[in-house]
Amino acid sequence: MIEIAGLTKRYGGATAVDDVSFAVEPGVVTGFLGPNGAGKSTTMRMVLGLEEPDAGTALVGGRPYSSLKAPMREVGALLDAGDVHGGRRAAAHLRCIARSNGIHARRVGEVLAEVGLTDVADRRIAGFSLGMRQRLGIAAALLGDPGVLMFDEPINGLDPEGIRWIRELFRGMAAEGRAVLVSSHVMAEMALTADRVVVIGRGRLVADATTDEVLKRF
Ligand code: ADP
Ligand code: ADP
């Protein structure tokens, strides 16, 4: 699970994440809802050790990310799917990530199948649509078979069939006992996807409740 306590991040005079605390429990899909600029990505980046908090802690399975011996086996993340280096072919890209994380190459074929990219495994990522890049980013997140998954705006660029697929994927991952955190700026999407919703606005936690409770309040 993910445990966030008093997490705070400032950029210059602006506070991007302001004393935020919540937990992402195994077995449920937790939505992370807030408008653009609310602080969702910054929070996720701190969980992954990509940003240093000014205060507070973010723990994965009780430890800071930087102290995990095999991070991709504990937490898989999709942050900015558009950001993948396009020159590589999909399978080669995943093989490279697997190799540098001590993950068996066999996993590459498995995760490509899981996200529906088997047919384009040997195509260059440069020709991929945003939806295909999202699927590839999810495949990378699944490589280490981690107990914790974090997806930042994963629905962007997916077509309706892709959106149905991804909801099923989140459900399945949670049903297997994984902790799943999914960010979005769309309440209606969270209503269909999440069991719990953590709401953030201007860096501050606004609500942390079941999806039904949040739907009644907002
Ligand atoms: P969200 O993911 O909810 O859209 P972000 O976490 O990306 O929000 O951003 C939260 C706030 O922090 C925004 O005001 C954004 O402009 C600011 N911010 C994020 N990253 C940086 C950065 N590297 N430097 C300065 N400001 C940043
Ligand atoms: P390069 O293209 O420089 O070889 P990679 O794409 O292999 O870089 O990724 C570099 C590192 O980023 C990986 O070793 C891995 O630790 C991390 N990484 C990449 N994708 C993910 C992901 N989806 N989830 C978690 N960590 C990732």
PDB file of C-alpha atoms in Angstrom, residues 23-182:
ATOM      1  CA  ALA A  23      -3.527   5.897   2.191  1.00  0.00           C
ATOM      2  CA  VAL A  24      -3.974   3.759  -0.908  1.00  0.00           C
ATOM      3  CA  GLU A  25      -5.190   0.410   0.360  1.00  0.00           C
ATOM      4  CA  PRO A  26      -4.786  -2.961  -1.323  1.00  0.00           C
ATOM      5  CA  GLY A  27      -7.841  -4.527  -2.957  1.00  0.00           C
ATOM      6  CA  VAL A  28      -9.558  -1.303  -3.984  1.00  0.00           C
ATOM      7  CA  VAL A  29      -9.271   1.224  -6.794  1.00  0.00           C
ATOM      8  CA  THR A  30      -8.589   4.628  -5.253  1.00  0.00           C
ATOM      9  CA  GLY A  31      -9.366   7.611  -7.456  1.00  0.00           C
ATOM     10  CA  PHE A  32      -7.287  10.783  -7.152  1.00  0.00           C
ATOM     11  CA  LEU A  33      -9.533  13.588  -8.336  1.00  0.00           C
ATOM     12  CA  GLY A  34      -8.772  17.250  -8.838  1.00  0.00           C
ATOM     13  CA  PRO A  35      -8.627  19.929 -11.529  1.00  0.00           C
ATOM     14  CA  ASN A  36      -5.484  20.509 -13.568  1.00  0.00           C
ATOM     15  CA  GLY A  37      -2.769  21.981 -11.378  1.00  0.00           C
ATOM     16  CA  ALA A  38      -4.277  20.606  -8.147  1.00  0.00           C
ATOM     17  CA  GLY A  39      -1.126  18.693  -7.222  1.00  0.00           C
ATOM     18  CA  LYS A  40      -1.890  15.113  -8.330  1.00  0.00           C
ATOM     19  CA  SER A  41       1.224  14.563 -10.465  1.00  0.00           C
ATOM     20  CA  THR A  42       3.499  16.223  -7.924  1.00  0.00           C
ATOM     21  CA  THR A  43       2.134  13.894  -5.219  1.00  0.00           C
ATOM     22  CA  MET A  44       2.709  10.830  -7.418  1.00  0.00           C
ATOM     23  CA  ARG A  45       6.204  12.029  -8.350  1.00  0.00           C
ATOM     24  CA  MET A  46       7.069  12.307  -4.663  1.00  0.00           C
ATOM     25  CA  VAL A  47       5.857   8.737  -4.057  1.00  0.00           C
ATOM     26  CA  LEU A  48       8.298   7.635  -6.780  1.00  0.00           C
ATOM     27  CA  GLY A  49      11.149   9.687  -5.365  1.00  0.00           C
ATOM     28  CA  LEU A  50      11.234  11.901  -8.460  1.00  0.00           C
ATOM     29  CA  GLU A  51      10.643  15.001  -6.324  1.00  0.00           C
ATOM     30  CA  GLU A  52      11.923  15.625  -2.827  1.00  0.00           C
ATOM     31  CA  PRO A  53       9.143  16.691  -0.409  1.00  0.00           C
ATOM     32  CA  ASP A  54       9.652  19.865   1.637  1.00  0.00           C
ATOM     33  CA  ALA A  55       7.832  18.112   4.481  1.00  0.00           C
ATOM     34  CA  GLY A  56       6.089  14.833   5.166  1.00  0.00           C
ATOM     35  CA  THR A  57       6.582  11.299   3.930  1.00  0.00           C
ATOM     36  CA  ALA A  58       5.386   8.966   1.192  1.00  0.00           C
ATOM     37  CA  LEU A  59       5.908   5.277   1.884  1.00  0.00           C
ATOM     38  CA  VAL A  60       5.435   2.235  -0.348  1.00  0.00           C
ATOM     39  CA  GLY A  61       4.924  -0.928   1.676  1.00  0.00           C
ATOM     40  CA  GLY A  62       6.249   0.903   4.713  1.00  0.00           C
ATOM     41  CA  ARG A  63       9.446   2.203   3.079  1.00  0.00           C
ATOM     42  CA  PRO A  64      10.501   5.245   1.105  1.00  0.00           C
ATOM     43  CA  TYR A  65      10.801   4.505  -2.623  1.00  0.00           C
ATOM     44  CA  SER A  66      14.525   5.279  -2.584  1.00  0.00           C
ATOM     45  CA  SER A  67      15.163   2.432  -0.143  1.00  0.00           C
ATOM     46  CA  LEU A  68      13.273  -0.232  -2.122  1.00  0.00           C
ATOM     47  CA  LYS A  69      15.669  -2.905  -3.369  1.00  0.00           C
ATOM     48  CA  ALA A  70      13.580  -3.807  -6.434  1.00  0.00           C
ATOM     49  CA  PRO A  71      11.306  -0.782  -6.963  1.00  0.00           C
ATOM     50  CA  MET A  72       9.519  -1.977 -10.109  1.00  0.00           C
ATOM     51  CA  ARG A  73       8.552  -5.196  -8.330  1.00  0.00           C
ATOM     52  CA  GLU A  74       6.855  -3.146  -5.622  1.00  0.00           C
ATOM     53  CA  VAL A  75       5.324  -0.237  -7.497  1.00  0.00           C
ATOM     54  CA  GLY A  76       4.504   0.258 -11.168  1.00  0.00           C
ATOM     55  CA  ALA A  77       3.646   3.698 -12.436  1.00  0.00           C
ATOM     56  CA  LEU A  78       2.364   5.398 -15.529  1.00  0.00           C
ATOM     57  CA  LEU A  79       3.178   9.081 -15.320  1.00  0.00           C
ATOM     58  CA  ASP A  80       3.542  10.859 -18.647  1.00  0.00           C
ATOM     59  CA  ALA A  81       2.747   8.430 -21.449  1.00  0.00           C
ATOM     60  CA  GLY A  82       3.598  10.967 -24.136  1.00  0.00           C
ATOM     61  CA  ASP A  83       7.122  11.153 -22.791  1.00  0.00           C
ATOM     62  CA  VAL A  84       8.429   7.797 -24.076  1.00  0.00           C
ATOM     63  CA  HIS A  85      11.492   7.916 -26.348  1.00  0.00           C
ATOM     64  CA  GLY A  86       9.967   7.187 -29.776  1.00  0.00           C
ATOM     65  CA  GLY A  87      12.917   5.732 -31.677  1.00  0.00           C
ATOM     66  CA  ARG A  88      12.676   2.324 -30.031  1.00  0.00           C
ATOM     67  CA  ARG A  89      10.322  -0.518 -30.817  1.00  0.00           C
ATOM     68  CA  ALA A  90       7.746  -1.369 -28.161  1.00  0.00           C
ATOM     69  CA  ALA A  91       9.142  -4.758 -27.145  1.00  0.00           C
ATOM     70  CA  ALA A  92      12.740  -3.488 -27.165  1.00  0.00           C
ATOM     71  CA  HIS A  93      11.737  -0.576 -24.947  1.00  0.00           C
ATOM     72  CA  LEU A  94      10.167  -2.958 -22.419  1.00  0.00           C
ATOM     73  CA  ARG A  95      13.104  -5.377 -22.632  1.00  0.00           C
ATOM     74  CA  CYS A  96      15.417  -2.502 -21.737  1.00  0.00           C
ATOM     75  CA  ILE A  97      13.348  -1.532 -18.689  1.00  0.00           C
ATOM     76  CA  ALA A  98      13.102  -5.214 -17.667  1.00  0.00           C
ATOM     77  CA  ARG A  99      16.849  -5.701 -17.975  1.00  0.00           C
ATOM     78  CA  SER A 100      17.760  -2.635 -15.941  1.00  0.00           C
ATOM     79  CA  ASN A 101      15.363  -3.775 -13.203  1.00  0.00           C
ATOM     80  CA  GLY A 102      16.350  -7.429 -13.013  1.00  0.00           C
ATOM     81  CA  ILE A 103      13.020  -8.583 -14.447  1.00  0.00           C
ATOM     82  CA  HIS A 104      12.906 -11.702 -16.645  1.00  0.00           C
ATOM     83  CA  ALA A 105      12.521 -10.947 -20.388  1.00  0.00           C
ATOM     84  CA  ARG A 106       9.616 -13.412 -20.515  1.00  0.00           C
ATOM     85  CA  ARG A 107       7.500 -10.742 -18.788  1.00  0.00           C
ATOM     86  CA  VAL A 108       7.732  -8.505 -21.880  1.00  0.00           C
ATOM     87  CA  GLY A 109       5.566 -10.781 -24.023  1.00  0.00           C
ATOM     88  CA  GLU A 110       3.173 -11.313 -21.142  1.00  0.00           C
ATOM     89  CA  VAL A 111       2.574  -7.626 -20.446  1.00  0.00           C
ATOM     90  CA  LEU A 112       2.310  -6.755 -24.154  1.00  0.00           C
ATOM     91  CA  ALA A 113      -0.465  -9.355 -24.405  1.00  0.00           C
ATOM     92  CA  GLU A 114      -2.101  -8.031 -21.253  1.00  0.00           C
ATOM     93  CA  VAL A 115      -2.396  -4.516 -22.720  1.00  0.00           C
ATOM     94  CA  GLY A 116      -3.306  -5.655 -26.242  1.00  0.00           C
ATOM     95  CA  LEU A 117      -0.101  -4.573 -28.010  1.00  0.00           C
ATOM     96  CA  THR A 118       1.184  -7.973 -29.145  1.00  0.00           C
ATOM     97  CA  ASP A 119       0.553  -7.175 -32.809  1.00  0.00           C
ATOM     98  CA  VAL A 120       2.610  -3.962 -32.689  1.00  0.00           C
ATOM     99  CA  ALA A 121       5.396  -5.280 -30.448  1.00  0.00           C
ATOM    100  CA  ASP A 122       8.038  -4.685 -33.126  1.00  0.00           C
ATOM    101  CA  ARG A 123       6.789  -1.307 -34.345  1.00  0.00           C
ATOM    102  CA  ARG A 124       8.474   1.954 -33.468  1.00  0.00           C
ATOM    103  CA  ILE A 125       6.860   3.855 -30.623  1.00  0.00           C
ATOM    104  CA  ALA A 126       7.129   7.052 -32.687  1.00  0.00           C
ATOM    105  CA  GLY A 127       4.150   5.858 -34.757  1.00  0.00           C
ATOM    106  CA  PHE A 128       1.990   5.097 -31.710  1.00  0.00           C
ATOM    107  CA  SER A 129      -1.159   7.070 -30.884  1.00  0.00           C
ATOM    108  CA  LEU A 130      -1.521   8.490 -27.370  1.00  0.00           C
ATOM    109  CA  GLY A 131      -3.836   5.594 -26.529  1.00  0.00           C
ATOM    110  CA  MET A 132      -1.199   3.072 -27.634  1.00  0.00           C
ATOM    111  CA  ARG A 133       1.415   4.953 -25.589  1.00  0.00           C
ATOM    112  CA  GLN A 134      -0.868   4.742 -22.563  1.00  0.00           C
ATOM    113  CA  ARG A 135      -1.118   0.981 -23.077  1.00  0.00           C
ATOM    114  CA  LEU A 136       2.662   0.748 -23.430  1.00  0.00           C
ATOM    115  CA  GLY A 137       3.173   2.776 -20.250  1.00  0.00           C
ATOM    116  CA  ILE A 138       0.766   0.467 -18.439  1.00  0.00           C
ATOM    117  CA  ALA A 139       2.674  -2.546 -19.793  1.00  0.00           C
ATOM    118  CA  ALA A 140       5.871  -1.070 -18.305  1.00  0.00           C
ATOM    119  CA  ALA A 141       4.126  -0.534 -14.988  1.00  0.00           C
ATOM    120  CA  LEU A 142       3.002  -4.190 -14.942  1.00  0.00           C
ATOM    121  CA  LEU A 143       6.453  -5.616 -15.816  1.00  0.00           C
ATOM    122  CA  GLY A 144       7.541  -6.220 -12.240  1.00  0.00           C
ATOM    123  CA  ASP A 145       4.145  -7.666 -11.229  1.00  0.00           C
ATOM    124  CA  PRO A 146       3.996  -5.057  -8.435  1.00  0.00           C
ATOM    125  CA  GLY A 147       1.563  -4.915  -5.536  1.00  0.00           C
ATOM    126  CA  VAL A 148       1.087  -1.177  -5.967  1.00  0.00           C
ATOM    127  CA  LEU A 149       0.042   0.579  -9.187  1.00  0.00           C
ATOM    128  CA  MET A 150      -0.169   4.306  -9.857  1.00  0.00           C
ATOM    129  CA  PHE A 151      -1.603   5.766 -13.045  1.00  0.00           C
ATOM    130  CA  ASP A 152      -1.624   9.498 -13.789  1.00  0.00           C
ATOM    131  CA  GLU A 153      -4.514  10.445 -16.116  1.00  0.00           C
ATOM    132  CA  PRO A 154      -4.391   7.051 -17.889  1.00  0.00           C
ATOM    133  CA  ILE A 155      -7.638   7.565 -19.751  1.00  0.00           C
ATOM    134  CA  ASN A 156      -6.335  10.477 -21.827  1.00  0.00           C
ATOM    135  CA  GLY A 157      -6.187   9.501 -25.483  1.00  0.00           C
ATOM    136  CA  LEU A 158      -8.065   6.224 -25.132  1.00  0.00           C
ATOM    137  CA  ASP A 159     -11.088   5.498 -27.299  1.00  0.00           C
ATOM    138  CA  PRO A 160     -14.356   4.246 -25.675  1.00  0.00           C
ATOM    139  CA  GLU A 161     -13.323   0.614 -26.083  1.00  0.00           C
ATOM    140  CA  GLY A 162      -9.947   1.448 -24.517  1.00  0.00           C
ATOM    141  CA  ILE A 163     -11.649   3.174 -21.606  1.00  0.00           C
ATOM    142  CA  ARG A 164     -13.823   0.115 -20.926  1.00  0.00           C
ATOM    143  CA  TRP A 165     -10.722  -2.058 -21.137  1.00  0.00           C
ATOM    144  CA  ILE A 166      -8.742   0.064 -18.709  1.00  0.00           C
ATOM    145  CA  ARG A 167     -11.570   0.101 -16.152  1.00  0.00           C
ATOM    146  CA  GLU A 168     -11.643  -3.703 -16.280  1.00  0.00           C
ATOM    147  CA  LEU A 169      -7.873  -3.757 -15.872  1.00  0.00           C
ATOM    148  CA  PHE A 170      -8.052  -1.585 -12.705  1.00  0.00           C
ATOM    149  CA  ARG A 171     -10.837  -3.785 -11.305  1.00  0.00           C
ATOM    150  CA  GLY A 172      -8.864  -6.948 -12.029  1.00  0.00           C
ATOM    151  CA  MET A 173      -5.703  -5.550 -10.445  1.00  0.00           C
ATOM    152  CA  ALA A 174      -7.604  -4.555  -7.304  1.00  0.00           C
ATOM    153  CA  ALA A 175      -9.414  -7.916  -7.188  1.00  0.00           C
ATOM    154  CA  GLU A 176      -5.982  -9.559  -7.145  1.00  0.00           C
ATOM    155  CA  GLY A 177      -5.256  -7.611  -3.972  1.00  0.00           C
ATOM    156  CA  ARG A 178      -3.160  -4.814  -5.445  1.00  0.00           C
ATOM    157  CA  ALA A 179      -3.339  -1.204  -4.325  1.00  0.00           C
ATOM    158  CA  VAL A 180      -4.376   0.918  -7.332  1.00  0.00           C
ATOM    159  CA  LEU A 181      -4.266   4.730  -7.493  1.00  0.00           C
ATOM    160  CA  VAL A 182      -5.748   6.388 -10.593  1.00  0.00           C
TER     161      VAL A 182
END
